[in-house]
Coordinates of C-alpha atoms and ligand atoms in Angstrom, one line a residue:
M47 CA 8.7 -27.2 -7.6
E48 CA 8.1 -23.6 -8.6
Y49 CA 5.7 -21.5 -6.5
E50 CA 3.7 -18.4 -7.2
A51 CA 2.3 -15.9 -4.7
V52 CA -1.3 -14.7 -4.7
I53 CA -1.6 -11.3 -3.1
G54 CA -4.5 -9.0 -2.3
V55 CA -4.6 -5.7 -0.3
E56 CA -7.0 -3.9 2.0
V57 CA -6.4 -0.2 2.4
H58 CA -7.9 2.0 5.1
A59 CA -7.8 5.6 4.2
Q60 CA -8.9 8.3 6.6
I61 CA -11.2 10.9 5.0
Y62 CA -10.4 14.4 6.0
T63 CA -13.9 15.9 6.2
R64 CA -14.6 18.7 8.7
S65 CA -16.5 16.4 11.0
K66 CA -16.5 12.8 12.0
M67 CA -18.3 9.9 10.3
Y68 CA -21.4 9.8 12.6
C69 CA -21.1 13.0 14.8
A70 CA -20.2 16.6 14.6
C71 CA -16.8 16.4 16.3
P72 CA -14.0 17.9 14.3
V73 CA -11.6 15.6 12.3
L74 CA -8.0 16.5 12.9
E75 CA -4.8 15.5 11.2
D76 CA -2.4 14.1 13.7
N77 CA -0.6 17.4 14.0
G78 CA -3.9 19.2 14.6
G79 CA -2.6 20.1 18.0
L80 CA -5.7 19.5 20.1
A81 CA -5.3 18.1 23.5
P82 CA -6.2 14.3 23.8
N83 CA -10.0 13.7 24.3
S84 CA -11.0 17.2 23.4
A85 CA -12.7 16.3 20.0
V86 CA -15.3 14.0 21.6
C87 CA -19.0 13.9 22.2
P88 CA -21.6 11.4 23.5
V89 CA -21.9 9.7 20.0
C90 CA -18.2 8.9 19.5
L91 CA -17.8 8.1 23.2
A92 CA -20.7 5.7 22.8
L93 CA -22.7 7.1 25.7
P94 CA -26.1 5.4 26.2
G95 CA -28.9 6.9 24.0
A96 CA -26.6 8.8 21.6
L97 CA -27.6 8.4 18.0
P98 CA -25.3 8.4 14.9
V99 CA -25.9 10.4 11.8
V100 CA -24.1 9.7 8.5
N101 CA -21.7 12.4 7.3
R102 CA -22.9 13.5 3.8
R103 CA -19.5 14.8 2.8
A104 CA -17.8 11.5 3.7
V105 CA -20.3 9.7 1.5
E106 CA -19.5 12.1 -1.3
M107 CA -15.7 11.5 -0.9
G108 CA -16.4 7.8 -0.9
I109 CA -18.4 8.0 -4.1
R110 CA -15.6 10.2 -5.6
S111 CA -13.0 7.6 -4.8
A112 CA -15.2 4.6 -5.9
L113 CA -15.8 6.4 -9.3
A114 CA -12.1 7.0 -9.7
L115 CA -11.6 3.3 -9.1
N116 CA -14.2 2.5 -11.8
C117 CA -16.6 0.9 -9.4
E118 CA -20.3 0.4 -9.6
I119 CA -22.0 2.6 -7.0
A120 CA -24.8 1.0 -5.0
T121 CA -27.9 3.1 -5.0
V122 CA -29.0 1.5 -1.7
N123 CA -26.5 1.4 1.1
R124 CA -26.7 -0.2 4.4
F125 CA -24.6 0.3 7.5
A126 CA -23.8 -2.7 9.8
R127 CA -22.4 -3.3 13.2
K128 CA -19.1 -5.2 13.2
S129 CA -18.6 -6.4 16.7
Y130 CA -15.3 -7.0 18.4
F131 CA -14.0 -6.2 21.8
Y132 CA -11.0 -4.0 22.2
P133 CA -10.4 -0.9 24.4
D134 CA -10.0 1.4 21.4
L135 CA -13.6 0.7 20.3
P136 CA -15.9 2.4 22.8
K137 CA -19.2 0.9 21.4
G138 CA -17.8 -2.6 21.3
Y139 CA -18.6 -2.6 17.6
Q140 CA -17.6 -0.5 14.6
I141 CA -20.2 1.0 12.3
S142 CA -19.2 -0.3 8.9
Q143 CA -20.8 -1.7 5.8
H144 CA -21.3 -5.3 5.0
A145 CA -24.2 -6.7 3.0
L146 CA -24.7 -3.5 0.9
P147 CA -21.5 -1.6 0.6
L148 CA -21.0 1.7 -1.1
A149 CA -19.4 0.3 -4.3
R150 CA -18.2 -2.9 -6.0
D151 CA -16.4 -4.3 -9.0
G152 CA -13.9 -1.7 -10.1
Y153 CA -10.3 -1.7 -11.2
L154 CA -7.1 0.3 -11.0
D155 CA -4.6 0.3 -13.8
I156 CA -1.0 0.1 -12.7
E157 CA 2.4 0.1 -14.4
T158 CA 4.8 -2.6 -13.4
P159 CA 8.4 -3.4 -14.5
Q160 CA 6.7 -6.1 -16.6
G161 CA 4.3 -3.7 -18.3
P162 CA 0.8 -2.4 -17.6
R163 CA -1.7 -4.4 -15.5
R164 CA -5.3 -4.0 -14.4
I165 CA -6.0 -4.9 -10.7
H166 CA -9.6 -5.5 -9.8
I167 CA -11.2 -3.8 -6.9
R168 CA -13.7 -6.0 -5.1
Q169 CA -15.3 -3.5 -2.8
V170 CA -15.2 0.1 -1.4
H171 CA -17.0 0.9 1.8
L172 CA -17.3 3.5 4.5
E173 CA -16.6 2.9 8.2
E174 CA -15.1 4.7 11.2
D175 CA -11.7 4.8 12.8
A176 CA -10.9 3.5 16.3
A177 CA -9.5 5.5 19.2
K178 CA -5.7 5.6 19.7
L179 CA -4.1 3.7 22.5
L180 CA -1.2 5.6 24.1
K181 CA 1.1 3.0 25.5
T182 CA 3.9 4.0 27.9
T183 CA 6.1 1.3 29.4
G184 CA 5.7 1.1 33.2
A185 CA 2.5 3.2 33.2
P186 CA -1.1 2.3 32.5
T187 CA -2.2 2.6 28.8
R188 CA -4.2 5.7 28.1
I189 CA -6.8 6.2 25.4
D190 CA -7.3 9.3 23.1
F191 CA -10.7 9.2 21.6
N192 CA -10.1 12.1 19.2
R193 CA -9.6 9.6 16.4
A194 CA -12.6 7.5 17.3
G195 CA -15.2 8.0 14.6
V196 CA -13.0 9.6 12.0
P197 CA -14.4 8.6 8.6
L198 CA -12.5 5.7 6.9
L199 CA -12.7 4.4 3.4
E200 CA -11.8 0.7 3.1
I201 CA -10.7 -0.4 -0.4
V202 CA -10.4 -4.1 -1.0
S203 CA -8.5 -5.4 -4.0
A204 CA -9.0 -8.8 -5.5
A205 CA -6.1 -11.3 -5.0
D206 CA -4.8 -10.3 -8.4
M207 CA -1.2 -9.6 -7.7
H208 CA 1.6 -12.2 -7.8
T209 CA 4.8 -10.3 -6.9
P210 CA 5.9 -7.7 -4.4
A211 CA 6.7 -5.4 -7.3
E212 CA 3.1 -5.5 -8.4
L213 CA 2.0 -5.0 -4.8
Q214 CA 4.2 -1.9 -4.6
A215 CA 3.0 -0.5 -7.9
Y216 CA -0.7 -1.0 -6.8
A217 CA -0.1 0.6 -3.4
K218 CA 1.7 3.6 -4.8
T219 CA -0.8 4.2 -7.6
L220 CA -3.7 3.9 -5.2
Y221 CA -2.0 6.3 -2.8
R222 CA -1.4 8.9 -5.5
T223 CA -5.0 8.5 -6.7
L224 CA -6.4 9.1 -3.2
V225 CA -4.1 12.0 -2.5
N226 CA -5.1 13.5 -5.9
L227 CA -8.8 13.2 -4.9
R228 CA -7.9 15.0 -1.7
I229 CA -9.3 12.2 0.4
N230 CA -6.5 13.0 2.8
G231 CA -3.0 14.5 2.8
G232 CA -1.2 11.1 2.3
N233 CA 0.8 11.3 5.6
L234 CA 1.6 7.6 6.0
E235 CA 3.5 8.2 9.3
S236 CA 0.5 9.6 11.0
G237 CA -1.6 6.7 9.7
A238 CA -3.7 8.6 7.1
L239 CA -3.4 5.4 5.0
R240 CA -2.9 1.9 6.3
F241 CA -2.3 -1.3 4.4
E242 CA -3.1 -4.9 5.1
A243 CA -1.7 -7.5 2.7
N244 CA -3.2 -11.0 2.4
I245 CA -0.8 -13.6 1.0
S246 CA -0.8 -17.2 0.0
V247 CA 1.4 -19.3 -2.3
R248 CA 0.6 -22.2 -4.5
P249 CA 2.5 -24.3 -7.1
R250 CA 2.9 -22.3 -10.3
G251 CA 0.0 -23.1 -12.6
A252 CA -2.4 -24.3 -9.9
R253 CA -5.9 -22.9 -9.7
N254 CA -6.8 -23.5 -6.1
L255 CA -6.1 -21.1 -3.3
N256 CA -4.1 -22.2 -0.3
P257 CA -4.7 -20.8 3.2
R258 CA -3.6 -17.2 3.4
S259 CA -2.1 -15.0 6.1
E260 CA -3.1 -11.4 6.6
I261 CA -0.4 -8.9 7.6
K262 CA -1.9 -6.1 9.6
N263 CA -1.1 -2.4 10.1
L264 CA 1.5 -1.7 7.5
N265 CA 2.2 2.0 7.5
S266 CA 4.8 2.4 4.8
F267 CA 5.4 1.1 1.3
R268 CA 8.7 -0.3 2.6
A269 CA 7.0 -2.3 5.3
L270 CA 4.3 -3.5 2.9
V271 CA 6.8 -4.8 0.3
R272 CA 9.3 -6.2 2.8
S273 CA 6.7 -8.0 4.8
A274 CA 5.2 -9.5 1.6
E275 CA 8.7 -10.7 0.5
Y276 CA 9.3 -12.3 3.8
E277 CA 5.9 -13.9 4.1
I278 CA 6.1 -15.4 0.6
Q279 CA 9.5 -17.0 1.3
R280 CA 8.2 -18.3 4.7
Q281 CA 5.2 -20.0 3.2
I282 CA 7.3 -21.5 0.3
A283 CA 9.8 -22.9 2.9
L284 CA 6.9 -24.5 4.9
Y285 CA 5.5 -26.2 1.8
R286 CA 9.0 -27.4 0.7
Q287 CA 9.3 -29.1 4.1
G288 CA 6.0 -30.8 3.5
R289 CA 4.2 -28.8 6.2
S290 CA 1.1 -26.7 5.8
V291 CA 0.3 -23.0 6.2
E292 CA -2.2 -22.0 8.8
Q293 CA -4.7 -19.2 8.1
Q294 CA -3.8 -16.5 10.5
T295 CA -3.3 -12.8 11.2
L296 CA 0.3 -11.6 11.4
G297 CA 2.1 -8.5 12.6
W298 CA 5.3 -7.1 11.0
D299 CA 8.4 -6.6 13.1
E300 CA 10.3 -3.9 11.2
K301 CA 13.4 -4.3 13.3
Q302 CA 13.8 -8.0 13.0
A303 CA 12.3 -7.9 9.5
R304 CA 9.9 -10.8 10.1
T305 CA 6.2 -11.5 10.5
Y306 CA 4.8 -12.9 13.7
P307 CA 1.5 -14.4 14.6
Q308 CA -1.1 -12.1 16.3
R309 CA -4.2 -14.3 16.5
S310 CA -5.4 -17.3 14.5
K311 CA -8.5 -18.0 12.5
E312 CA -10.9 -15.1 12.6
Q313 CA -13.9 -15.8 10.4
A314 CA -16.4 -13.2 9.3
D315 CA -18.9 -14.9 11.7
D316 CA -16.9 -13.8 14.7
Y317 CA -17.8 -10.2 13.9
R318 CA -21.6 -11.0 14.2
Y319 CA -22.5 -8.5 11.5
F320 CA -26.0 -7.2 11.6
P321 CA -27.7 -4.1 10.1
E322 CA -27.2 -1.0 12.2
P323 CA -30.7 -0.2 13.6
D324 CA -29.9 3.4 14.3
I325 CA -29.1 4.3 10.7
P326 CA -31.8 3.9 8.0
P327 CA -30.7 2.6 4.5
L328 CA -28.9 5.3 2.6
H329 CA -30.3 6.0 -0.9
I330 CA -27.8 7.5 -3.4
T331 CA -29.5 9.1 -6.4
K332 CA -28.1 8.7 -10.0
T333 CA -28.1 12.5 -10.2
W334 CA -25.8 12.9 -7.3
I335 CA -23.5 10.2 -8.7
A336 CA -23.5 12.1 -12.1
E337 CA -22.7 15.4 -10.3
I338 CA -19.7 13.9 -8.5
R339 CA -18.5 12.2 -11.6
A340 CA -18.5 15.5 -13.5
Q341 CA -16.2 17.0 -10.9
L342 CA -13.6 14.2 -10.9
P343 CA -10.1 15.5 -11.3
E344 CA -7.7 14.1 -13.9
L345 CA -6.1 10.9 -12.3
P346 CA -2.4 10.4 -12.0
L347 CA -1.8 7.9 -14.7
A348 CA -3.9 9.8 -17.3
Q349 CA -2.2 13.0 -16.2
K350 CA 1.2 11.5 -16.6
N351 CA 0.5 10.2 -20.1
R352 CA -0.9 13.6 -21.0
L353 CA 2.2 15.5 -19.8
V354 CA 4.4 13.2 -21.8
K355 CA 2.3 13.8 -24.9
D356 CA 1.6 17.5 -24.6
Y357 CA 5.1 18.7 -23.4
A358 CA 7.4 16.0 -24.7
I359 CA 9.0 15.4 -21.3
R360 CA 10.5 12.1 -20.2
P361 CA 8.0 9.6 -18.7
Y362 CA 10.2 9.4 -15.7
D363 CA 9.8 13.1 -15.0
A364 CA 6.1 13.0 -15.8
A365 CA 5.7 10.2 -13.2
L366 CA 7.6 12.3 -10.6
L367 CA 5.6 15.4 -11.3
T368 CA 2.2 13.7 -11.1
E369 CA 2.9 12.2 -7.7
S370 CA 1.0 15.2 -6.5
S371 CA -1.6 17.1 -8.5
A372 CA -0.3 20.4 -7.0
N373 CA 3.2 19.7 -8.4
A374 CA 1.8 18.8 -11.8
D375 CA -0.2 22.0 -11.8
Y376 CA 3.0 24.0 -10.9
F377 CA 4.9 22.3 -13.8
E378 CA 2.1 23.0 -16.3
R379 CA 1.9 26.7 -15.4
A380 CA 5.7 27.0 -15.8
A381 CA 5.7 25.0 -19.0
K382 CA 3.0 27.1 -20.5
L383 CA 4.8 30.3 -19.5
G384 CA 8.0 28.8 -20.8
Q385 CA 6.5 28.3 -24.3
T386 CA 6.3 32.1 -24.8
H387 CA 10.0 32.3 -24.0
A388 CA 11.0 29.4 -26.1
L389 CA 12.1 27.5 -22.9
S390 CA 11.9 23.7 -23.3
A391 CA 9.5 22.0 -20.9
Q392 CA 12.1 19.3 -20.3
E393 CA 14.5 22.0 -19.0
I394 CA 11.8 23.2 -16.7
A395 CA 11.0 19.7 -15.5
N396 CA 14.7 19.1 -14.8
W397 CA 14.9 22.1 -12.6
I398 CA 11.7 21.2 -10.7
S399 CA 12.5 17.6 -10.1
G400 CA 16.2 18.3 -9.3
E401 CA 16.9 21.5 -7.5
L402 CA 13.4 22.6 -6.4
F403 CA 12.4 19.2 -5.1
R404 CA 15.7 19.0 -3.2
L405 CA 14.9 22.4 -1.6
C406 CA 11.4 21.3 -0.8
N407 CA 12.6 18.0 0.8
T408 CA 15.2 19.7 3.0
T409 CA 12.7 22.3 4.3
D410 CA 9.4 20.4 4.3
I411 CA 7.8 23.2 2.2
Q412 CA 5.4 22.2 -0.6
L413 CA 6.4 23.2 -4.1
H414 CA 3.2 25.1 -4.7
E415 CA 3.6 27.1 -1.5
C416 CA 7.3 28.0 -1.9
A417 CA 8.5 31.5 -2.8
V418 CA 9.8 30.4 -6.2
T419 CA 6.6 30.8 -8.2
P420 CA 6.4 29.3 -11.8
E421 CA 6.7 32.9 -13.1
K422 CA 10.0 33.4 -11.2
L423 CA 11.3 30.1 -12.2
V424 CA 10.7 30.8 -15.9
A425 CA 12.2 34.3 -15.6
L426 CA 15.3 32.9 -14.1
L427 CA 15.6 30.0 -16.6
T428 CA 15.2 32.5 -19.5
H429 CA 18.3 34.3 -18.3
Y430 CA 20.1 31.0 -18.0
Q431 CA 19.1 30.0 -21.5
K432 CA 20.4 33.3 -23.0
G433 CA 23.7 32.6 -21.3
Y434 CA 23.5 35.4 -18.7
L435 CA 23.7 32.9 -15.8
S436 CA 25.6 29.7 -15.2
S437 CA 23.8 26.7 -13.9
T438 CA 25.6 27.2 -10.6
A439 CA 24.3 30.7 -10.4
V440 CA 20.7 29.5 -11.1
K441 CA 21.1 27.1 -8.2
T442 CA 22.2 29.9 -5.9
V443 CA 19.4 32.2 -7.0
L444 CA 16.8 29.5 -6.6
A445 CA 18.0 28.7 -3.0
E446 CA 18.1 32.4 -2.2
I447 CA 14.6 33.2 -3.4
F448 CA 13.3 29.9 -1.9
T449 CA 14.5 31.0 1.6
K450 CA 14.2 34.8 1.4
G451 CA 11.8 35.6 -1.4
G452 CA 12.4 38.4 -3.8
S453 CA 12.5 38.6 -7.6
P454 CA 15.1 36.9 -9.8
D455 CA 16.4 40.1 -11.3
A456 CA 16.9 41.8 -7.9
T457 CA 18.5 38.7 -6.5
I458 CA 20.9 38.2 -9.4
E459 CA 21.9 41.9 -9.1
R460 CA 22.3 41.8 -5.3
L461 CA 24.5 38.7 -5.4
G462 CA 26.5 39.9 -8.4
L463 CA 25.8 36.8 -10.3
I464 CA 25.6 38.0 -13.9
Q465 CA 27.7 35.5 -15.8
V466 CA 31.2 36.7 -16.7
S467 CA 32.1 36.0 -20.3
D468 CA 34.9 38.7 -20.4
D469 CA 38.1 37.0 -21.5
K470 CA 40.4 38.9 -19.2
A471 CA 38.5 37.9 -16.0
L472 CA 38.1 34.3 -17.2
I473 CA 41.9 34.0 -17.9
D474 CA 42.7 35.5 -14.4
W475 CA 40.6 32.8 -12.8
I476 CA 42.1 30.0 -15.0
K477 CA 45.6 31.1 -14.1
Q478 CA 44.8 31.0 -10.5
V479 CA 43.4 27.5 -10.7
I480 CA 46.4 26.2 -12.7
E481 CA 48.9 27.8 -10.3
Q482 CA 47.1 26.3 -7.2
N483 CA 46.9 22.8 -8.7
P484 CA 50.3 21.9 -10.2
Q485 CA 49.7 18.1 -9.6
Q486 CA 46.4 18.0 -11.5
T487 CA 48.0 20.2 -14.2
Q488 CA 50.8 17.6 -14.5
L489 CA 48.3 14.8 -14.6
Y490 CA 46.3 16.5 -17.3
Q491 CA 49.3 17.1 -19.4
N492 CA 50.2 13.4 -19.1
S493 CA 47.1 13.0 -21.2
K494 CA 44.5 12.5 -18.5
T495 CA 42.1 14.7 -20.4
G496 CA 39.2 13.5 -18.3
L497 CA 40.3 16.1 -15.8
L498 CA 39.0 19.0 -17.9
G499 CA 35.7 18.9 -16.2
W500 CA 37.4 19.0 -12.8
F501 CA 39.3 22.2 -13.9
V502 CA 36.1 23.8 -15.1
G503 CA 34.5 23.0 -11.7
Q504 CA 37.4 24.7 -9.9
V505 CA 37.1 27.8 -12.0
M506 CA 33.3 27.9 -11.4
Q507 CA 34.0 27.6 -7.7
I508 CA 36.5 30.5 -7.4
S509 CA 34.4 32.7 -9.6
G510 CA 31.4 32.0 -7.3
G511 CA 29.6 30.4 -10.2
K512 CA 29.9 33.4 -12.4
A513 CA 32.3 32.1 -15.1
N514 CA 30.8 31.3 -18.4
P515 CA 31.3 27.5 -18.5
A516 CA 31.6 27.2 -22.3
K517 CA 34.2 29.9 -22.6
T518 CA 36.0 28.7 -19.5
R519 CA 36.3 25.3 -21.1
T520 CA 37.8 26.6 -24.3
W521 CA 40.3 28.8 -22.5
L522 CA 41.3 26.1 -20.1
Q523 CA 42.0 23.7 -22.9
K524 CA 44.3 26.3 -24.5
F525 CA 46.2 27.0 -21.3
L526 CA 46.5 23.4 -20.3
E527 CA 47.6 22.1 -23.6
Q528 CA 50.1 24.8 -24.4
K529 CA 53.0 22.9 -22.8
V530 CA 52.8 19.1 -22.9
G531 CA 55.7 17.2 -21.4
G532 CA 56.2 18.3 -17.8
Q533 CA 57.1 21.9 -18.3
K534 CA 55.4 24.6 -16.4
P535 CA 52.7 26.2 -18.5
P536 CA 53.6 29.8 -19.6
L537 CA 51.4 31.5 -17.1
N538 CA 52.5 34.9 -18.0
D539 CA 51.9 34.4 -21.7
N540 CA 48.3 35.7 -22.0
P541 CA 47.1 34.8 -25.5
T542 CA 44.6 37.7 -25.6
R543 CA 47.2 40.4 -25.1
Ligands
ZN276 ZN1 -18.2 12.9 18.5
MN277 MN1 -12.1 -2.1 8.0

């Protein structure tokens, strides 16, 4: 029998407002550097008599996200207590939303290997993060309450996905959307976004839903996808053996690459939801929603399609560039400047997604904050296009400006990188390379013409990237092909003299 998976995801995204969800304590990214338990107050420590107040900015960010996800915003919101007992939860309940959440019934369009798909969003609501348990082996567990009360946005998809590839596309698109909306910085390692997948399988074509398992606390796309793959296979194997799947909560063991049971059967009833008596119903006006809607930035998929259309760049590059709106802005500024210098946008995109992204990744510096501004990139590529610089020299100058700053012209001058097209200098380098590599020369002459590129590379190397590659190629061919049949090339016979 053929089986199909039915997959839904819940995403918890921290909202980086200045203060927490229900009190005035500061919200810090994990590298904020504050000592444990220094961003706390009676409200987020749940001292008796402390009263919560809803953070207006967090509600605004929630509406912003819900609108981007095409949801219906509720004009009347209610907060609710979700009770459960755990040491990281000082009140013994989380203030969340239940009966009247912020938003419902939206969708997110994604692109999958099988084409575009629309994934429905069931619900978007606001809640608060829990404290962080600091576990040390051999010592008592300690608790840092700095994270307790940090605003969280929970986004619940419908069980609309059927393959791990769709799950991955949904998670990545949602991630890019939230980062573009500046909900948070997108640092998955520090837990800015957390995924929970719920998974069941059924015979292909069946309509009913079988019991599902929920995989908790997935902090990377890799863990999300691998755990789903594992869980789908595990459930199929159980059905094939004639056994049943139990509804349960699972953890994911990254090392052993398998899911494991955490607790079984938790029903909504166990949370004993009831309206939070300390927070009155929250009314959201249509005017406020309209204001927020008017300020929505362009979303990644729309931006990607526009870059392809407006600048004729490859969809692949457009997707890379729109992974962050700051990168897309950088590209657009460079592409617009490039137009006045007849530089192709694809050429600019190639240098950004190749060399500049490489430099950014190795240094952890963001593209829009790096010393190579769009103006400098375009100035440099204009020299390249005119043939004053080789591509190797462009790389050198990019790396130099990236690490030390400075202008392209001054850097080219200082490093002596103006491309050499002078025949005499080129021929000197070519002779050197041929002399130093008799074996390769022999191979080439035995009609291994594929070696030409290798020879060009050698000349580029000894010239420090200054040799004009096109001219080098032409001269190399002449020199290498002068004597075929095992004799030494006439190194002293310089054709220009
Ligand atoms: Zn507080
Ligand atoms: Mn939640």
